[in-house]
Short mmCIF file of C-alpha atoms in Angstrom, two decimals:
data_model
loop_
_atom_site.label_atom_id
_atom_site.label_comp_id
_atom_site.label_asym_id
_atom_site.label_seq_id
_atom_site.Cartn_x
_atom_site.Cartn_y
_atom_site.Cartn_z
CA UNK T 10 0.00 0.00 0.00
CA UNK T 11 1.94 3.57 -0.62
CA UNK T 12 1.51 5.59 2.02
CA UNK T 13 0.04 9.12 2.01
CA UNK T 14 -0.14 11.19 5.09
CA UNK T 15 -3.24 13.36 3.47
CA UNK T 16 -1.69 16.62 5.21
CA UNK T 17 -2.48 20.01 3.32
CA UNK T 18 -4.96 20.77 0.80
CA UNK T 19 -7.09 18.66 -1.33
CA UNK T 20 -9.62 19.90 -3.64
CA UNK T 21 -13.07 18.65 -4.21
CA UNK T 22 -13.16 19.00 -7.74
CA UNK T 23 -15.90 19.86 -10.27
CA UNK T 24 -16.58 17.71 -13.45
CA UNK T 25 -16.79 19.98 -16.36
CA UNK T 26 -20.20 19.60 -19.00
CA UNK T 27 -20.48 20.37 -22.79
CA UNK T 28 -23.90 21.66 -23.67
CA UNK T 29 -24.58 18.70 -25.00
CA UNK T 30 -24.25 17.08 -21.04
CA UNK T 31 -21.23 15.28 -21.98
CA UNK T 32 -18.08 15.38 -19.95
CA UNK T 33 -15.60 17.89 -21.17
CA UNK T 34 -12.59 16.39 -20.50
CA UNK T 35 -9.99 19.34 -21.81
CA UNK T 36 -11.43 21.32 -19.30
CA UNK T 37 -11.13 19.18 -16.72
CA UNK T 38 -7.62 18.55 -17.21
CA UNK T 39 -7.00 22.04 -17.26
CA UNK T 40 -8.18 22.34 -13.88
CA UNK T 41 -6.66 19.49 -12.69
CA UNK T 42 -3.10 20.88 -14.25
CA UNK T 43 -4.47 24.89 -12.94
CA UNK T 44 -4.88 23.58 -9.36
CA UNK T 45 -1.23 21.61 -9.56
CA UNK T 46 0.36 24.60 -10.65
CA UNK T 47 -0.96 26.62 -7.53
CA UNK T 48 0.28 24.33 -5.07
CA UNK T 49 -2.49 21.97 -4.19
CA UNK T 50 -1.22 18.70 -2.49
CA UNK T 51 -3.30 16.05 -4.60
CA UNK T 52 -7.03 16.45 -6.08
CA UNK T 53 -10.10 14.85 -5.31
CA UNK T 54 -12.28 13.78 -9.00
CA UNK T 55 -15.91 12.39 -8.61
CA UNK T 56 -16.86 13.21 -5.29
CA UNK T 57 -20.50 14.96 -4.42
CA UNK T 58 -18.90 18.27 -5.86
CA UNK T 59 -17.90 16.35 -8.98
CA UNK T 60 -21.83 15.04 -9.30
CA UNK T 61 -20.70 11.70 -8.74
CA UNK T 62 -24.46 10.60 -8.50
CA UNK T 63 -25.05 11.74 -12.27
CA UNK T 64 -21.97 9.76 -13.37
CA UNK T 65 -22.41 6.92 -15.32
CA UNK T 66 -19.96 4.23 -13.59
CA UNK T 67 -17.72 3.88 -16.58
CA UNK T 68 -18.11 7.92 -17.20
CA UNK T 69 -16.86 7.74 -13.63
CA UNK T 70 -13.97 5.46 -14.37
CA UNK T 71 -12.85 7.86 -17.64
CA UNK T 72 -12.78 10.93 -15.07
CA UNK T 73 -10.56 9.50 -12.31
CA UNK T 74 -8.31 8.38 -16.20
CA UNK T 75 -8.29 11.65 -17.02
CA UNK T 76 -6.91 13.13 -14.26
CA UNK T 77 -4.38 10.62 -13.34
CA UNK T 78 -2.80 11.70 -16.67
CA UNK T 79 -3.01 15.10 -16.15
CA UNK T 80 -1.14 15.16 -12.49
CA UNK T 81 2.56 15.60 -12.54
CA UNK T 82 3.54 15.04 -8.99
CA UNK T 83 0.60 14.90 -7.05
CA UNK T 84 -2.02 12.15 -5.68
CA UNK T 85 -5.44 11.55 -7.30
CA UNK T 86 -8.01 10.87 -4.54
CA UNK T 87 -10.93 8.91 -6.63
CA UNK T 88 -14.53 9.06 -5.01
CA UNK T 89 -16.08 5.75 -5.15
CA UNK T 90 -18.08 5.39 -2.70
CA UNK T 91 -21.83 4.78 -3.08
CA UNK T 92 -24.85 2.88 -0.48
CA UNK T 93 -24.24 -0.55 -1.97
CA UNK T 94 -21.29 -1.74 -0.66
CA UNK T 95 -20.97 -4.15 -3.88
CA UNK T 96 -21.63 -1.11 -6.17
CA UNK T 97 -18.56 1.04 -3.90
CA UNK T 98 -16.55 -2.25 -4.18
CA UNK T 99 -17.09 -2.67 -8.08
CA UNK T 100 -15.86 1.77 -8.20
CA UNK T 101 -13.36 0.93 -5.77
CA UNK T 102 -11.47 -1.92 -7.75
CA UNK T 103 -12.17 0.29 -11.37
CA UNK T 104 -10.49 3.53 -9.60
CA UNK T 105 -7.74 1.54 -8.50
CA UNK T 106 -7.19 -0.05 -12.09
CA UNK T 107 -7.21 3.54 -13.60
CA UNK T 108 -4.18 4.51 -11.19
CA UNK T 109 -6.16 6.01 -8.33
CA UNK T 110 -3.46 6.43 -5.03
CA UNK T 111 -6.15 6.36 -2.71
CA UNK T 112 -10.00 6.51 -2.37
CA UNK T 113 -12.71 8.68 -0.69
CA UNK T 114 -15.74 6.65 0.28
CA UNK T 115 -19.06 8.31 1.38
CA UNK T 116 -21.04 6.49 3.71
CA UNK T 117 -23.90 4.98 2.54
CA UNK T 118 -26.94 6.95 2.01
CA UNK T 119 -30.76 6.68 2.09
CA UNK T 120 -30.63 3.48 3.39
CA UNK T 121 -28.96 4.63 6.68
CA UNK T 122 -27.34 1.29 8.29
CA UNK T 123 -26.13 1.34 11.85
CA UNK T 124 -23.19 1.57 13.08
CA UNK T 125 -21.98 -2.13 12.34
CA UNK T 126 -23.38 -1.72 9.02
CA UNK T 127 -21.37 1.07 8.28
CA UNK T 128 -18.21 -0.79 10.12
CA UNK T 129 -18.62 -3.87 7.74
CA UNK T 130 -19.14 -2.02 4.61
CA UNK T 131 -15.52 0.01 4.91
CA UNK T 132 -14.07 -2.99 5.71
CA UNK T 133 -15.19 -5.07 3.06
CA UNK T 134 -14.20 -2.34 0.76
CA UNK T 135 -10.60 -2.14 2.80
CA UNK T 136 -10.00 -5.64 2.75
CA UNK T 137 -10.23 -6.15 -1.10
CA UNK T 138 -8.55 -2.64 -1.82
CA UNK T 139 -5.07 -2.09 -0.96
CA UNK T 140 -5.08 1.99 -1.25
CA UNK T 141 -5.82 4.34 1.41
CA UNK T 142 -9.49 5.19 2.01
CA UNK T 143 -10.49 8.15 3.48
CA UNK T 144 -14.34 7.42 5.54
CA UNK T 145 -16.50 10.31 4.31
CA UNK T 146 -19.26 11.07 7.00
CA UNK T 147 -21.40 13.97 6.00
CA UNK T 148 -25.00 13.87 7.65
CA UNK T 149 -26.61 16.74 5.54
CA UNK T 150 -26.32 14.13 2.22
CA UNK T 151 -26.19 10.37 4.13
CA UNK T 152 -28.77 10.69 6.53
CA UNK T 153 -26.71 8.66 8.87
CA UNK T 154 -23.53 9.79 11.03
CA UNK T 155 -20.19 7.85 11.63
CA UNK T 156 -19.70 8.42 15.47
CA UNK T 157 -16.30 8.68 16.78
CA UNK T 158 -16.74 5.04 18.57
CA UNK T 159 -17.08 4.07 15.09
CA UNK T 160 -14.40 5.79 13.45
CA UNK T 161 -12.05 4.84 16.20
CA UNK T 162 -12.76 0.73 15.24
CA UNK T 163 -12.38 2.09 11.48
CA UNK T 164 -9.16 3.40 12.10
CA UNK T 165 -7.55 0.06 13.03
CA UNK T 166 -7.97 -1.29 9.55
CA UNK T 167 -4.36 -0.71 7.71
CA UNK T 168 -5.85 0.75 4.48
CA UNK T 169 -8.21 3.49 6.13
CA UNK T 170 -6.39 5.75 7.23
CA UNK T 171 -8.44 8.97 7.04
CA UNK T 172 -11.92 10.56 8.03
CA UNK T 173 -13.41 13.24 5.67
CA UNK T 174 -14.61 15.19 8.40
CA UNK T 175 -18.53 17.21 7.75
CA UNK T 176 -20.71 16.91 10.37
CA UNK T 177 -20.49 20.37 11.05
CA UNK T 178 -20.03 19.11 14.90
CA UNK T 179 -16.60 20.12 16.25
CA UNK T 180 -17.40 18.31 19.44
CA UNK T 181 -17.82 14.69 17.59
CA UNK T 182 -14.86 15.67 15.08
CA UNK T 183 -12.02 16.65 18.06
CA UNK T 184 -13.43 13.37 19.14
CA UNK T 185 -12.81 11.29 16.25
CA UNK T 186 -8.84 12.89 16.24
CA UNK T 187 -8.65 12.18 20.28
CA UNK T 188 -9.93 8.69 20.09
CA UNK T 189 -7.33 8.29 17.07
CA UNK T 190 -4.57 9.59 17.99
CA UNK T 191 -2.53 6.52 18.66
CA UNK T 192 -3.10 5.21 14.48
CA UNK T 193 -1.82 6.27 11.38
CA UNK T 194 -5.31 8.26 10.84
CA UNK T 195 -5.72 11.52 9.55
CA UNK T 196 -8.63 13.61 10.22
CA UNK T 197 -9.52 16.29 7.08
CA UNK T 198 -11.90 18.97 7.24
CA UNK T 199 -14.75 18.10 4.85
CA UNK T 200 -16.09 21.62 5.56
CA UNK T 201 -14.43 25.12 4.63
CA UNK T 202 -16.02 27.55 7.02
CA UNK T 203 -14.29 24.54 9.81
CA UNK T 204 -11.40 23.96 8.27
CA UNK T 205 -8.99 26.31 11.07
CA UNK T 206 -11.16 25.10 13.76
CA UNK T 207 -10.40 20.89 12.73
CA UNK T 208 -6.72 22.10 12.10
CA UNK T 209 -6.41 23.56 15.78
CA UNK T 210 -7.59 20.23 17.49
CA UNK T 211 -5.40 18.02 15.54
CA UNK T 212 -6.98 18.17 11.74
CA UNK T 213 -3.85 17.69 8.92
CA UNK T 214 -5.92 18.92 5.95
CA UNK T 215 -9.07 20.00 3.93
CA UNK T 216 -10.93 18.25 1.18
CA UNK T 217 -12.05 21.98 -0.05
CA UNK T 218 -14.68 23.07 -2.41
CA UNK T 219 -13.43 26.46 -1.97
CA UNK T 220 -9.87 25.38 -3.30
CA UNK T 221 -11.56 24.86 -6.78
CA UNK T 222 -11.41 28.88 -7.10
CA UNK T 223 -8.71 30.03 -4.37
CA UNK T 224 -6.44 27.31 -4.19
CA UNK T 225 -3.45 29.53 -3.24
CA UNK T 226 -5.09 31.15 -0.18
CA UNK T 227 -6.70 28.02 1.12
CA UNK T 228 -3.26 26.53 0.74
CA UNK T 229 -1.16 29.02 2.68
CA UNK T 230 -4.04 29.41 5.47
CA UNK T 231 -4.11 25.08 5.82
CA UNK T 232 -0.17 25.06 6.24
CA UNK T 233 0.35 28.27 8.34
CA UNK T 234 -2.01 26.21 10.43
CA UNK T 235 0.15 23.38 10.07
CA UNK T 236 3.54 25.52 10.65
CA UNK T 237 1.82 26.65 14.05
CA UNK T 238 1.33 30.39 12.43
CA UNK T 239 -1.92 30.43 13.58
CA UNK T 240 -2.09 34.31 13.60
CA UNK T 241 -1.96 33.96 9.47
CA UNK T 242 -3.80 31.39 9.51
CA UNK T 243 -6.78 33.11 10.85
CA UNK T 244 -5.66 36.54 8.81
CA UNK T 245 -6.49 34.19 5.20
CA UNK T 246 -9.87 32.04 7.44
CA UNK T 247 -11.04 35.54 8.09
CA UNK T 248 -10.02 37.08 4.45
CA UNK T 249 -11.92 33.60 3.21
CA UNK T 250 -15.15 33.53 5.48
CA UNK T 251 -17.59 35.36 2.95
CA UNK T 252 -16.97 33.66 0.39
CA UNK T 253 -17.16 29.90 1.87
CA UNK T 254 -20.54 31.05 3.22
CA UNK T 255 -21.69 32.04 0.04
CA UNK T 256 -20.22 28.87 -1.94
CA UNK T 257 -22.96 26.70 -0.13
CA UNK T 258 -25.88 29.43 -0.44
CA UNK T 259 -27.26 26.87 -2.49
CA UNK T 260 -26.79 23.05 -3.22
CA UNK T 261 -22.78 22.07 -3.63
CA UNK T 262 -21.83 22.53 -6.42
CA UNK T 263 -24.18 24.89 -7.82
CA UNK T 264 -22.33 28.32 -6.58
CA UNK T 265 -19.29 27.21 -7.34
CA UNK T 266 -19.26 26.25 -10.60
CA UNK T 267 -20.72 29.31 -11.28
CA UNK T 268 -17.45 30.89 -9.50
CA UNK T 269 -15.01 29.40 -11.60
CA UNK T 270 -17.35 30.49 -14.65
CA UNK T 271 -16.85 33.99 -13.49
CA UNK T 272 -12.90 33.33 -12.78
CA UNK T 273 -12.82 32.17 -16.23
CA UNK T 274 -12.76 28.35 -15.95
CA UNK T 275 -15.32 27.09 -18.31
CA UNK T 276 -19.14 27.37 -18.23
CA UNK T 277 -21.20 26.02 -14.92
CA UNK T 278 -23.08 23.69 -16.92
CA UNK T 279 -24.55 20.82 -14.26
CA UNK T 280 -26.52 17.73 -14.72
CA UNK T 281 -30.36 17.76 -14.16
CA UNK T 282 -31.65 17.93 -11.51
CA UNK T 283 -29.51 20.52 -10.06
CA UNK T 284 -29.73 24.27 -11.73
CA UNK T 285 -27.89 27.15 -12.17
CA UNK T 286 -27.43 29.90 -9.31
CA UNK T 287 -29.57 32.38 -8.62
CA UNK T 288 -29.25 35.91 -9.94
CA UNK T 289 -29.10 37.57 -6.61
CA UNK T 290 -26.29 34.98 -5.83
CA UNK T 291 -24.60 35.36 -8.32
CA UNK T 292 -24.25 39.35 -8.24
CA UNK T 293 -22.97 38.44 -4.54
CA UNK T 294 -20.47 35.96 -5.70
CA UNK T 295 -19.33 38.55 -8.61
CA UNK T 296 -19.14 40.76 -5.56
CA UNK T 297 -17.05 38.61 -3.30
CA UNK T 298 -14.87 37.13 -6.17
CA UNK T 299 -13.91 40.99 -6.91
CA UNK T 300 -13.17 41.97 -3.60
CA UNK T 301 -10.90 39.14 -3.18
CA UNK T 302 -9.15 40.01 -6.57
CA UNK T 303 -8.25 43.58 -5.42
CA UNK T 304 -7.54 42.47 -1.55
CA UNK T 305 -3.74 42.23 -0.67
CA UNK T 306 -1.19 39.63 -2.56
CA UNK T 307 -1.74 35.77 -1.87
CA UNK T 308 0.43 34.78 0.78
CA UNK T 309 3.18 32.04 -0.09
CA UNK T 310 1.21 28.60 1.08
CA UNK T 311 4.50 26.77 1.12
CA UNK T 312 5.06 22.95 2.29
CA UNK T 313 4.88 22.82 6.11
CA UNK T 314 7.46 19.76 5.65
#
């Protein structure tokens, strides 16, 4: 199994649509080679802000493809999780094929298991899959929640070896890195308005949406954090704020599509049944985007290493 350490930044990446609905792939290569250039520390193709649930599986599969051959130097976090554990097996094993280094797996929605449900159907995956997974517990879409008790029996499993942290609960996620802290387990902020607050009790990184548009200042405020500069850190959280409260104003990832439209980074096409954003949201975004355009120089988010 190679071993990643998951510490830094991460994006959640978008998947690109021709106005035909078709995947454009040129554009999402471009990002993928946009976000390397400004520092990112891997990428993260077909996850919920990728539309993973409007993905065919093999349209999936071509994705994950086409953006292991568009990294230089960093990992390629495939999403391939789903609420059949055979169907998040069957993603698993194709990601892995395609030259995936590790995997983000959501846990299974609608049909909420309990807890030892959710325990045998990451380690099903785990046992078959020798990459590290990264357990994805966010409520909002799931409908269930991975409690730290949980996570902690997770976390003894040699190939997971990280928790996509957002629940939103700070309590339950500085739980989840106490009850950890004697595995190789890294707790990521799944959330960008809590991404300082996971960093300062014992986070290592952020699977951002916000990175998808400011990469650079997400970067420099995650390892500032990490470099114990924690008065910078909160300078770029602070500088940030607006516009990761505005980014889920309405379903992920309508907004911010729309923001990288704006920055210039193809059209914020999405698949049915999600829509475009709102006109009053997106005068706001213009807004926000500007202001952060004429604020003060991006700050160097060098390696903490």
């Amino acid at each position: 199994m190679t071993s990643l350490d998951f510490r830094g930044v991460y994006p959640a990446m978008t998947t690109p649509f021709h106005e035909d609905g078709s995947i454009d792939f040129e554009q999402f290569q471009a990002d993928v080679r946009r976000l390397e250039e400004a520092g990112v520390d891997g990428v993260v193709p077909v996850g919920s802000t990728g539309e993973s649930a409007t993905l065919s599986h093999d349209e999936h599969v071509e994705v994950v493809e086409a953006a292991v051959e568009a990294v230089e130097d960093v990992p390629v976090i495939a999403g391939s999780g789903s609420n059949s554990t055979r169907e998040a097996l069957e993603l698993s094993r194709r990601s892995a094929d395609a030259g995936a280094d590790a995997l983000l797996l959501i846990s299974p929605y609608y049909n909420k298991p309990e807890q030892a449900g959710l325990v045998d159907h990451y380690r099903t995956i785990a046992d078959e899959i020798d990459l590290p997974q990264i357990v994805y517990n966010v409520p909002s879409r799931t409908g269930s929640n991975i409690l730290p008790e949980t996570a902690a029996t997770l976390a003894e499993h040699p190939n997971i070896t990280a928790y996509k942290a957002a629940s939103g609960d700070l309590g339950q996620i500085s739980e989840v890195v106490e009850r950890t802290r004697d595995e190789q387990f890294a707790v990521l902020s799944g959330d960008d308005a809590l991404t300082l607050p996971i960093l300062s009790v014992g986070g290592v990184g952020a699977i951002s949406v916000t990175a998808n548009v400011e990469p650079a200042r997400v970067g420099a405020m995650v390892h500032s954090a990490l470099q114990g500069d924690y008065e910078r850190a909160r300078d770029i959280h602070h500088d940030l704020a607006p516009l990761n409260r505005h980014l889920f104003s309405e379903t992920n990832p309508i907004p911010v599509k729309e923001a990288m439209e704006i920055r210039g980074y193809g059209p914020a096409r999405l698949r049915p049944p999600l829509t475009r954003l709102t006109e009053d949201n997106t005068e706001e975004l213009r807004r926000l985007l500007s202001d952060l355009e004429a604020g003060q120089a991006i700050p160097d988010g060098g390696s903490d290493e």
